[in-house]
Amino acid sequence: MKSRIEVVQGDITRMTTDVIVNAANSSLMGGGGVDGAIHRAAGPALMEACMQVRQQQGTCPTGHAVITVAGNLPAKAVVHTVGPVWRDGDAHEAQLLSDAYRNSLQLVCDNGYKSVAFPAISTGIYGYPKPAAAEIAVNTVSDYLTRHALPEQVYFVCYDEENTRLYQRLLAQLS
Ligand code: AR6
């Protein structure tokens, strides 16, 4: 299991995995943080694809995920998921964050993709405490991988040192 999960520090838009995951908002119409970086690097084709999704199914609820083309990115597809805004921990944040990872993995698997890169969903603008979010990310992904052959490889792409250290420590504890 451990060998199927890696941590890298850097910019997720540079990842050459089949899929990169975007920490989007329910509107799917772009924003700041990693969402802004992904849309800037992907170009207008990504926004057009997001607008099509909006026309077909409306907004994307928290914890859900959708898949689109990747425009100019090196990845083949982008999964857009919506993590929870951190409130006080009693608003189902943990369940919703786990749902965001699981539903993203399900789309990767259903579409036959072999590799995916995740950002640390909800830990920026949405304010989720980083240690708790990292634990949910690692536990949800490792649990999913024990039951599915795809994706073969999952990368946690950390932008900051704190997340990188947290993920490295958690992965070292995996069997
Ligand atoms: N590559 C990898 N990680 C990144 C990058 C990057 N280029 N840029 C930022 N991060 P955030 P959220 C990290 O705020 O908390 C947007 O406006 C960042 O350091 O991007 O889920 C959306 O439209 C942090 O650890 O996403 C939503 O409205 C992590 O990515 C809202 O922000 C997530 O930070 C979503 O907030």
CSV table of N, CA, C and O and ligand atoms in Angstrom, one decimal, residues 10-13 23-25 30-35 37 83 119-127 130 157-160 163, ligand 1:
chain,number,residue,atom,x,y,z
A,10,GLY,N,5.6,20.9,-4.1
A,10,GLY,CA,5.7,21.6,-5.3
A,10,GLY,C,4.3,22.1,-5.8
A,10,GLY,O,3.3,22.1,-5.1
A,11,ASP,N,4.3,22.4,-7.1
A,11,ASP,CA,3.1,23.0,-7.8
A,11,ASP,C,2.4,21.9,-8.5
A,11,ASP,O,2.9,21.2,-9.4
A,12,ILE,N,1.1,21.6,-8.2
A,12,ILE,CA,0.4,20.5,-8.7
A,12,ILE,C,0.1,20.7,-10.2
A,12,ILE,O,0.0,19.7,-10.9
A,13,THR,N,0.2,21.9,-10.7
A,13,THR,CA,-0.1,22.1,-12.2
A,13,THR,C,1.0,21.5,-13.0
A,13,THR,O,0.8,21.3,-14.2
A,23,ALA,N,-9.0,21.6,-5.8
A,23,ALA,CA,-9.8,22.0,-4.7
A,23,ALA,C,-10.6,23.2,-5.1
A,23,ALA,O,-10.3,24.3,-4.9
A,24,ALA,N,-11.8,22.9,-5.6
A,24,ALA,CA,-12.7,23.9,-6.2
A,24,ALA,C,-13.7,24.4,-5.2
A,24,ALA,O,-13.6,24.0,-4.0
A,25,ASN,N,-14.6,25.2,-5.7
A,25,ASN,CA,-15.8,25.5,-4.9
A,25,ASN,C,-17.0,25.1,-5.6
A,25,ASN,O,-16.9,24.7,-6.8
A,30,GLY,N,-14.0,28.7,-10.8
A,30,GLY,CA,-12.7,29.2,-10.5
A,30,GLY,C,-12.7,29.9,-9.2
A,30,GLY,O,-13.7,30.1,-8.6
A,31,GLY,N,-11.4,30.3,-8.8
A,31,GLY,CA,-11.3,31.0,-7.6
A,31,GLY,C,-9.8,31.3,-7.3
A,31,GLY,O,-9.0,31.4,-8.3
A,32,GLY,N,-9.4,31.4,-6.1
A,32,GLY,CA,-8.0,31.6,-5.7
A,32,GLY,C,-7.3,30.3,-5.5
A,32,GLY,O,-7.7,29.2,-5.9
A,33,GLY,N,-6.1,30.4,-4.8
A,33,GLY,CA,-5.4,29.2,-4.3
A,33,GLY,C,-5.1,28.3,-5.5
A,33,GLY,O,-4.7,28.7,-6.6
A,34,VAL,N,-5.2,27.0,-5.2
A,34,VAL,CA,-4.8,26.0,-6.2
A,34,VAL,C,-5.8,26.0,-7.4
A,34,VAL,O,-5.4,25.7,-8.6
A,35,ASP,N,-7.0,26.3,-7.1
A,35,ASP,CA,-8.0,26.5,-8.2
A,35,ASP,C,-7.6,27.5,-9.2
A,35,ASP,O,-7.6,27.3,-10.4
A,37,ALA,N,-4.6,28.6,-9.7
A,37,ALA,CA,-3.4,28.2,-10.4
A,37,ALA,C,-3.7,27.2,-11.5
A,37,ALA,O,-3.1,27.2,-12.6
A,83,GLY,N,-14.1,20.6,-1.1
A,83,GLY,CA,-13.9,20.3,0.3
A,83,GLY,C,-14.7,21.2,1.2
A,83,GLY,O,-15.3,22.2,0.7
A,119,PRO,N,-4.0,17.9,-4.1
A,119,PRO,CA,-3.5,19.0,-3.2
A,119,PRO,C,-4.1,18.7,-1.8
A,119,PRO,O,-4.9,17.8,-1.7
A,120,ALA,N,-3.7,19.5,-0.8
A,120,ALA,CA,-4.2,19.3,0.5
A,120,ALA,C,-5.5,20.1,0.6
A,120,ALA,O,-5.6,21.2,1.0
A,121,ILE,N,-6.6,19.4,0.2
A,121,ILE,CA,-7.9,20.0,0.0
A,121,ILE,C,-8.4,20.6,1.3
A,121,ILE,O,-8.2,20.0,2.4
A,122,SER,N,-8.9,21.8,1.2
A,122,SER,CA,-9.5,22.6,2.3
A,122,SER,C,-8.5,23.2,3.3
A,122,SER,O,-9.0,23.9,4.2
A,123,THR,N,-7.2,23.0,3.1
A,123,THR,CA,-6.3,23.5,4.1
A,123,THR,C,-5.8,24.9,3.8
A,123,THR,O,-4.9,25.4,4.5
A,124,GLY,N,-6.3,25.5,2.8
A,124,GLY,CA,-5.9,26.9,2.5
A,124,GLY,C,-7.0,27.9,2.8
A,124,GLY,O,-7.3,28.1,4.0
A,125,ILE,N,-7.7,28.4,1.8
A,125,ILE,CA,-8.7,29.4,2.0
A,125,ILE,C,-9.9,28.8,2.9
A,125,ILE,O,-10.5,29.6,3.7
A,126,TYR,N,-10.1,27.5,2.8
A,126,TYR,CA,-11.2,26.9,3.6
A,126,TYR,C,-10.9,26.6,5.1
A,126,TYR,O,-11.7,26.2,5.8
A,127,GLY,N,-9.6,26.8,5.4
A,127,GLY,CA,-9.2,26.9,6.8
A,127,GLY,C,-9.2,25.6,7.6
A,127,GLY,O,-9.2,25.6,8.9
A,130,LYS,N,-4.5,21.7,9.3
A,130,LYS,CA,-3.7,20.9,8.5
A,130,LYS,C,-3.4,19.5,9.0
A,130,LYS,O,-3.5,18.5,8.3
A,157,VAL,N,0.5,16.3,-3.3
A,157,VAL,CA,1.4,17.4,-3.7
A,157,VAL,C,1.2,18.5,-2.7
A,157,VAL,O,0.1,19.1,-2.6
A,158,CYS,N,2.2,18.7,-1.9
A,158,CYS,CA,2.1,19.7,-0.8
A,158,CYS,C,2.8,21.0,-1.3
A,158,CYS,O,3.9,20.9,-1.8
A,159,TYR,N,2.2,22.1,-1.0
A,159,TYR,CA,2.7,23.4,-1.4
A,159,TYR,C,3.6,24.0,-0.3
A,159,TYR,O,4.6,24.7,-0.6
A,160,ASP,N,3.4,23.6,0.9
A,160,ASP,CA,4.1,24.2,2.0
A,160,ASP,C,4.8,23.1,2.8
A,160,ASP,O,4.4,22.0,2.8
A,163,ASN,N,2.6,21.0,5.5
A,163,ASN,CA,1.9,19.8,5.0
A,163,ASN,C,2.9,18.7,4.6
A,163,ASN,O,2.6,17.5,4.8
B,1,AR6,N1,-0.1,23.3,-6.1
B,1,AR6,C1,-0.3,22.6,-5.0
B,1,AR6,N2,-0.9,23.0,-3.9
B,1,AR6,C2,-1.3,24.3,-3.8
B,1,AR6,C3,-1.1,25.2,-4.9
B,1,AR6,C4,-0.4,24.7,-6.1
B,1,AR6,N3,-0.2,25.4,-7.2
B,1,AR6,N4,-1.6,26.4,-4.6
B,1,AR6,C5,-2.0,26.3,-3.3
B,1,AR6,N5,-1.9,25.1,-2.9
B,1,AR6,P1,-6.7,26.3,-1.4
B,1,AR6,P2,-9.2,25.2,-0.2
B,1,AR6,C6,-2.3,24.5,-1.6
B,1,AR6,O1,-6.9,27.6,-0.7
B,1,AR6,O2,-8.7,25.5,1.2
B,1,AR6,C7,-10.4,28.6,-4.0
B,1,AR6,O3,-10.7,29.9,-4.1
B,1,AR6,C8,-2.5,25.4,-0.4
B,1,AR6,O4,-1.2,25.8,0.2
B,1,AR6,O5,-6.3,26.3,-2.8
B,1,AR6,O6,-9.8,23.9,-0.5
B,1,AR6,C9,-11.5,27.7,-4.5
B,1,AR6,O7,-12.2,28.2,-5.6
B,1,AR6,C10,-3.3,24.6,0.5
B,1,AR6,O8,-2.5,23.7,1.3
B,1,AR6,O9,-8.1,25.4,-1.4
B,1,AR6,C11,-12.4,27.6,-3.2
B,1,AR6,O10,-13.3,28.7,-3.2
B,1,AR6,C12,-4.1,23.7,-0.5
B,1,AR6,O11,-3.5,23.9,-1.8
B,1,AR6,C13,-11.4,27.6,-2.1
B,1,AR6,O12,-10.2,28.3,-2.6
B,1,AR6,C14,-5.6,24.1,-0.6
B,1,AR6,O13,-5.7,25.5,-0.5
B,1,AR6,C15,-11.0,26.3,-1.7
B,1,AR6,O14,-10.2,26.3,-0.5
